């Protein structure tokens, strides 16, 4: 069967910046304790080093190193326990908010705690229009749409930071360069400005990549770590004479290092290229391959095409079109959009890994710990404080007392609808005593119990109920056997977020409270008002309906047709009183609860 190996079309119209905070976990501790800077410092989870600063790396330490080995290599290393990730989450939120403030389009996407993409195409395009090509050396980059004085001076004749490829003409004062090259220059200067501001104002250094796709921007930043930045420069597409810079950059990368090609897919690709199973390093705790298969090896193989990749990588559980997607990634073509900033995450997930977890008491203990972490994180990520001040015009003492009382409550931004439990069992021992590596996860989902959203109970109490009433039954469905299972990982997650009503642009619900707050302004053309006595008439009061759409301005209502609200004194027709009283009920009950 003939297959097509035509390279995918490139769309290189965007400017995307990727931030990767340097040694993030270690940097958070160093921000809290500046004395750690310059000393060999590492962060521990379980018996593993999850990160260490560059001084520790200079002395031979590295990620995923066993603690005993780290102390042997560097006896004076300072190690802090980092299993409580709340400090890292809080710091990540703060830095994300700082970077998001630079965006005009709100296309700011966070990956984990320490990586952020920004699509700054609109900012760059705006400054391209104001660029003085007759004097590129003295230019001004405007960072605010509304304020032309807000920004920074820069030299548009050169690139900020490092270019890829390294052999590249840095300076060009002629102004005759193509638009894509100029846009990448502007993107590099904006990235440098943001990187410097992040360090000066927040105390964190970062490594940055600038490119036309998320894929390239994420990978190219790794060339100049730490505290550096790299821009992939044109030409990106292939020509008759040579490969484009996108291909030459990707070609030396191991296939498993390409974002979007995960562990399982890379395994299948290695096996296909080698025509045998790739050898694994049995000494690594988290697994790894001894044999490297590069992007060039896969893309250059004459038997590889979108069709063959679909047959190789497709199947149950695989997304439709996976073959063409991987074919595009092999060519550096990635049209994936940078997601817009969201107030609500798509899911909240907590997990832990284990050397051995094979008894029910241990499982219950770990489920309880994970449940407490999950509920705590839900309250951090999904709860906001809502302040409402009552503005009553009634002068009765009890009403004045309520008016002086500020009502402070907490409100859920979203209600997760689904609870998911995931485990990763180890495969059984072989007759020769070895164990086949398995990274297969199994999951079970169920509706999230509503009591989890209650705020009157403690986190510990809710976690205990969640384990007993939901997680233990779910676990037994995943592992019906009483023993024999051995887990290397347990994950808890809440998903399927249903956003609640609010003033946020991302909220999908209707904020009834906010509607009532604005009712006087919205309904001003339909309010019933008492008219002053006419000189030609008795002192009898008349109530007139103020003219409005669909209302006859000659209609009159007498006193007998109106009712007076006992709470605020407003007079209105009887048919409107029912709805009006509903407006008072939640406010009054909430205030009375605070007063008592």
Short mmCIF file of C-alpha atoms in Angstrom, two decimals, residues 153-393:
data_model
loop_
_atom_site.label_atom_id
_atom_site.label_comp_id
_atom_site.label_asym_id
_atom_site.label_seq_id
_atom_site.Cartn_x
_atom_site.Cartn_y
_atom_site.Cartn_z
CA UNK A 153 13.63 50.90 24.98
CA UNK A 154 15.36 48.23 22.91
CA UNK A 155 17.59 47.62 19.90
CA UNK A 156 15.51 45.99 17.14
CA UNK A 157 18.57 45.40 14.97
CA UNK A 158 19.61 42.42 17.08
CA UNK A 159 18.23 39.46 19.01
CA UNK A 160 17.96 39.47 22.79
CA UNK A 161 19.63 36.41 24.26
CA UNK A 162 20.79 33.45 22.21
CA UNK A 163 19.60 32.54 18.71
CA UNK A 164 19.17 29.11 17.23
CA UNK A 165 21.21 28.28 15.26
CA UNK A 166 24.19 29.75 17.05
CA UNK A 167 25.78 30.74 13.76
CA UNK A 168 23.38 33.49 12.96
CA UNK A 169 23.74 37.09 11.87
CA UNK A 170 22.95 38.91 15.11
CA UNK A 171 22.96 42.51 13.93
CA UNK A 172 21.15 44.01 10.96
CA UNK A 173 20.55 47.75 10.88
CA UNK A 174 19.25 47.87 7.30
CA UNK A 175 15.61 47.24 8.23
CA UNK A 176 15.16 45.05 5.15
CA UNK A 177 14.72 41.75 7.02
CA UNK A 178 11.56 39.74 6.50
CA UNK A 179 8.60 40.18 8.83
CA UNK A 180 8.96 36.80 10.57
CA UNK A 181 12.58 37.50 11.49
CA UNK A 182 11.64 40.93 12.82
CA UNK A 183 8.72 39.51 14.79
CA UNK A 184 10.99 36.94 16.43
CA UNK A 185 13.43 39.72 17.34
CA UNK A 186 10.64 41.68 19.00
CA UNK A 187 9.47 38.55 20.78
CA UNK A 188 12.96 37.96 22.15
CA UNK A 189 13.16 41.50 23.57
CA UNK A 190 9.73 41.20 25.19
CA UNK A 191 10.74 37.86 26.71
CA UNK A 192 13.94 39.38 28.08
CA UNK A 193 12.02 42.29 29.60
CA UNK A 194 9.56 39.93 31.28
CA UNK A 195 12.34 37.65 32.50
CA UNK A 196 14.23 40.56 34.07
CA UNK A 197 11.07 41.93 35.68
CA UNK A 198 10.29 38.49 37.12
CA UNK A 199 13.71 38.35 38.74
CA UNK A 200 13.74 41.95 39.97
CA UNK A 201 10.21 42.03 41.37
CA UNK A 202 9.67 38.41 42.44
CA UNK A 203 13.19 37.09 42.98
CA UNK A 204 12.92 34.09 40.61
CA UNK A 205 15.14 33.39 37.64
CA UNK A 206 13.85 31.55 34.60
CA UNK A 207 14.88 29.94 31.35
CA UNK A 208 12.92 31.05 28.30
CA UNK A 209 12.30 29.77 24.79
CA UNK A 210 10.82 31.85 21.96
CA UNK A 211 9.41 30.26 18.82
CA UNK A 212 6.38 30.05 16.56
CA UNK A 213 4.93 26.93 18.26
CA UNK A 214 4.47 25.60 21.76
CA UNK A 215 6.59 22.56 20.90
CA UNK A 216 9.65 24.48 19.72
CA UNK A 217 9.44 27.15 22.42
CA UNK A 218 9.41 24.53 25.18
CA UNK A 219 12.36 22.59 23.81
CA UNK A 220 14.63 25.41 22.67
CA UNK A 221 14.84 27.01 26.10
CA UNK A 222 16.78 23.99 27.33
CA UNK A 223 19.80 25.01 25.23
CA UNK A 224 20.85 27.80 27.60
CA UNK A 225 20.00 26.86 31.18
CA UNK A 226 19.86 28.46 33.67
CA UNK A 227 18.86 32.10 33.50
CA UNK A 228 19.03 32.29 29.72
CA UNK A 229 16.81 32.49 26.68
CA UNK A 230 16.94 31.13 23.13
CA UNK A 231 14.95 32.05 20.02
CA UNK A 232 14.39 29.75 17.04
CA UNK A 233 15.08 31.96 14.04
CA UNK A 234 13.94 31.58 10.41
CA UNK A 235 14.09 29.91 7.99
CA UNK A 236 11.97 27.26 9.71
CA UNK A 237 10.70 25.37 6.66
CA UNK A 238 12.84 23.14 4.45
CA UNK A 239 14.16 24.39 1.13
CA UNK A 240 15.52 22.56 -1.88
CA UNK A 241 19.05 23.14 -0.67
CA UNK A 242 18.77 22.40 3.05
CA UNK A 243 16.60 21.52 6.05
CA UNK A 244 14.85 24.32 7.88
CA UNK A 245 15.87 25.26 11.41
CA UNK A 246 12.84 23.48 12.87
CA UNK A 247 14.06 20.13 11.51
CA UNK A 248 17.73 20.59 12.33
CA UNK A 249 16.83 21.56 15.90
CA UNK A 250 14.51 18.61 16.51
CA UNK A 251 16.57 15.93 14.77
CA UNK A 252 18.99 15.24 17.63
CA UNK A 253 16.28 14.97 20.29
CA UNK A 254 15.49 11.52 21.67
CA UNK A 255 11.97 10.60 20.64
CA UNK A 256 10.80 10.31 24.25
CA UNK A 257 11.79 13.93 24.91
CA UNK A 258 9.25 15.35 22.46
CA UNK A 259 6.21 16.86 24.22
CA UNK A 260 3.10 15.08 23.04
CA UNK A 261 4.91 11.77 22.56
CA UNK A 262 4.57 10.10 25.93
CA UNK A 263 6.22 7.06 27.44
CA UNK A 264 4.00 4.46 25.78
CA UNK A 265 4.14 6.02 22.32
CA UNK A 266 7.91 6.43 22.46
CA UNK A 267 8.23 2.77 23.47
CA UNK A 268 6.30 1.69 20.39
CA UNK A 269 8.34 3.98 18.14
CA UNK A 270 11.66 2.70 19.50
CA UNK A 271 10.57 -0.90 19.07
CA UNK A 272 9.44 -0.18 15.50
CA UNK A 273 12.70 1.50 14.50
CA UNK A 274 14.94 -1.05 16.26
CA UNK A 275 12.73 -3.98 15.22
CA UNK A 276 13.04 -5.32 18.77
CA UNK A 277 12.18 -4.18 22.30
CA UNK A 278 14.39 -1.34 23.48
CA UNK A 279 16.62 -2.19 26.46
CA UNK A 280 15.81 -0.52 29.77
CA UNK A 281 18.10 0.52 32.57
CA UNK A 282 16.95 -1.69 35.44
CA UNK A 283 18.74 0.46 37.98
CA UNK A 284 16.54 3.51 37.55
CA UNK A 285 13.72 3.98 40.04
CA UNK A 286 11.41 5.64 37.51
CA UNK A 287 12.48 3.71 34.42
CA UNK A 288 14.40 4.80 31.37
CA UNK A 289 15.81 3.47 28.14
CA UNK A 290 19.43 2.64 27.42
CA UNK A 291 18.96 2.99 23.67
CA UNK A 292 18.24 6.37 22.18
CA UNK A 293 16.14 6.67 19.05
CA UNK A 294 16.15 10.21 17.70
CA UNK A 295 13.53 12.22 15.85
CA UNK A 296 15.72 11.99 12.74
CA UNK A 297 15.76 8.19 13.05
CA UNK A 298 11.97 8.05 13.06
CA UNK A 299 11.19 10.75 10.50
CA UNK A 300 13.91 9.52 8.12
CA UNK A 301 12.76 5.92 8.17
CA UNK A 302 11.21 5.21 4.73
CA UNK A 303 8.52 3.04 6.34
CA UNK A 304 7.25 5.86 8.57
CA UNK A 305 4.27 7.86 7.35
CA UNK A 306 1.06 9.21 8.87
CA UNK A 307 -0.71 6.00 7.86
CA UNK A 308 1.85 3.64 9.34
CA UNK A 309 2.02 5.73 12.52
CA UNK A 310 -1.76 5.51 12.85
CA UNK A 311 -1.60 1.72 12.60
CA UNK A 312 1.32 1.54 15.02
CA UNK A 313 0.11 3.99 17.65
CA UNK A 314 -3.68 3.82 17.25
CA UNK A 315 -6.03 1.47 18.99
CA UNK A 316 -8.34 1.42 22.01
CA UNK A 317 -7.85 4.51 24.16
CA UNK A 318 -5.84 6.38 21.53
CA UNK A 319 -7.23 9.62 20.13
CA UNK A 320 -8.38 9.65 16.54
CA UNK A 321 -5.68 10.89 14.16
CA UNK A 322 -2.78 10.13 16.51
CA UNK A 323 -0.66 9.07 13.53
CA UNK A 324 -0.90 12.42 11.76
CA UNK A 325 -0.42 14.30 15.03
CA UNK A 326 2.87 12.51 15.71
CA UNK A 327 3.88 12.99 12.06
CA UNK A 328 3.44 16.74 12.56
CA UNK A 329 5.45 16.72 15.80
CA UNK A 330 8.30 14.92 14.03
CA UNK A 331 8.41 17.87 11.63
CA UNK A 332 8.15 20.53 14.33
CA UNK A 333 4.65 21.49 13.16
CA UNK A 334 2.38 22.19 16.12
CA UNK A 335 -0.79 24.24 15.73
CA UNK A 336 -1.86 23.70 19.35
CA UNK A 337 -3.23 26.92 20.79
CA UNK A 338 -2.04 28.46 24.03
CA UNK A 339 -5.07 28.09 26.27
CA UNK A 340 -6.66 31.20 27.71
CA UNK A 341 -6.17 31.86 31.39
CA UNK A 342 -8.91 30.17 33.42
CA UNK A 343 -10.09 30.92 36.91
CA UNK A 344 -11.05 27.28 37.32
CA UNK A 345 -8.73 24.31 36.63
CA UNK A 346 -10.04 21.46 34.51
CA UNK A 347 -9.20 19.03 37.30
CA UNK A 348 -7.45 18.83 40.65
CA UNK A 349 -5.23 15.82 41.15
CA UNK A 350 -3.11 14.47 44.01
CA UNK A 351 -0.89 11.40 43.77
CA UNK A 352 1.96 9.62 45.48
CA UNK A 353 4.29 6.79 44.51
CA UNK A 354 5.43 3.88 46.65
CA UNK A 355 8.15 1.27 46.80
CA UNK A 356 5.57 -1.20 48.05
CA UNK A 357 1.92 -0.79 49.01
CA UNK A 358 0.20 -4.14 49.47
CA UNK A 359 -1.90 -4.23 52.65
CA UNK A 360 -5.36 -2.76 53.21
CA UNK A 361 -4.41 -0.83 56.39
CA UNK A 362 -1.58 0.84 54.46
CA UNK A 363 -3.90 1.63 51.57
CA UNK A 364 -6.48 3.18 53.92
CA UNK A 365 -3.78 5.27 55.54
CA UNK A 366 -2.54 6.53 52.18
CA UNK A 367 -6.06 7.18 50.89
CA UNK A 368 -6.76 9.27 53.99
CA UNK A 369 -3.58 11.30 53.48
CA UNK A 370 -4.34 11.84 49.80
CA UNK A 371 -7.96 12.75 50.55
CA UNK A 372 -6.87 15.39 53.06
CA UNK A 373 -4.47 16.86 50.51
CA UNK A 374 -7.14 16.80 47.81
CA UNK A 375 -9.77 18.56 49.92
CA UNK A 376 -7.26 21.15 51.11
CA UNK A 377 -6.24 21.87 47.56
CA UNK A 378 -9.88 22.11 46.47
CA UNK A 379 -10.43 24.78 49.09
CA UNK A 380 -7.33 26.66 47.98
CA UNK A 381 -8.00 26.49 44.25
CA UNK A 382 -11.79 26.68 44.12
CA UNK A 383 -12.85 28.85 47.09
CA UNK A 384 -12.93 32.64 47.00
CA UNK A 385 -13.93 35.18 49.61
CA UNK A 386 -17.07 37.11 48.80
CA UNK A 387 -17.84 40.38 50.58
CA UNK A 388 -21.29 41.92 50.53
CA UNK A 389 -22.24 45.13 52.37
CA UNK A 390 -25.93 45.66 53.02
CA UNK A 391 -27.18 49.08 51.96
CA UNK A 392 -30.60 49.50 53.54
CA UNK A 393 -32.47 52.77 53.55
#
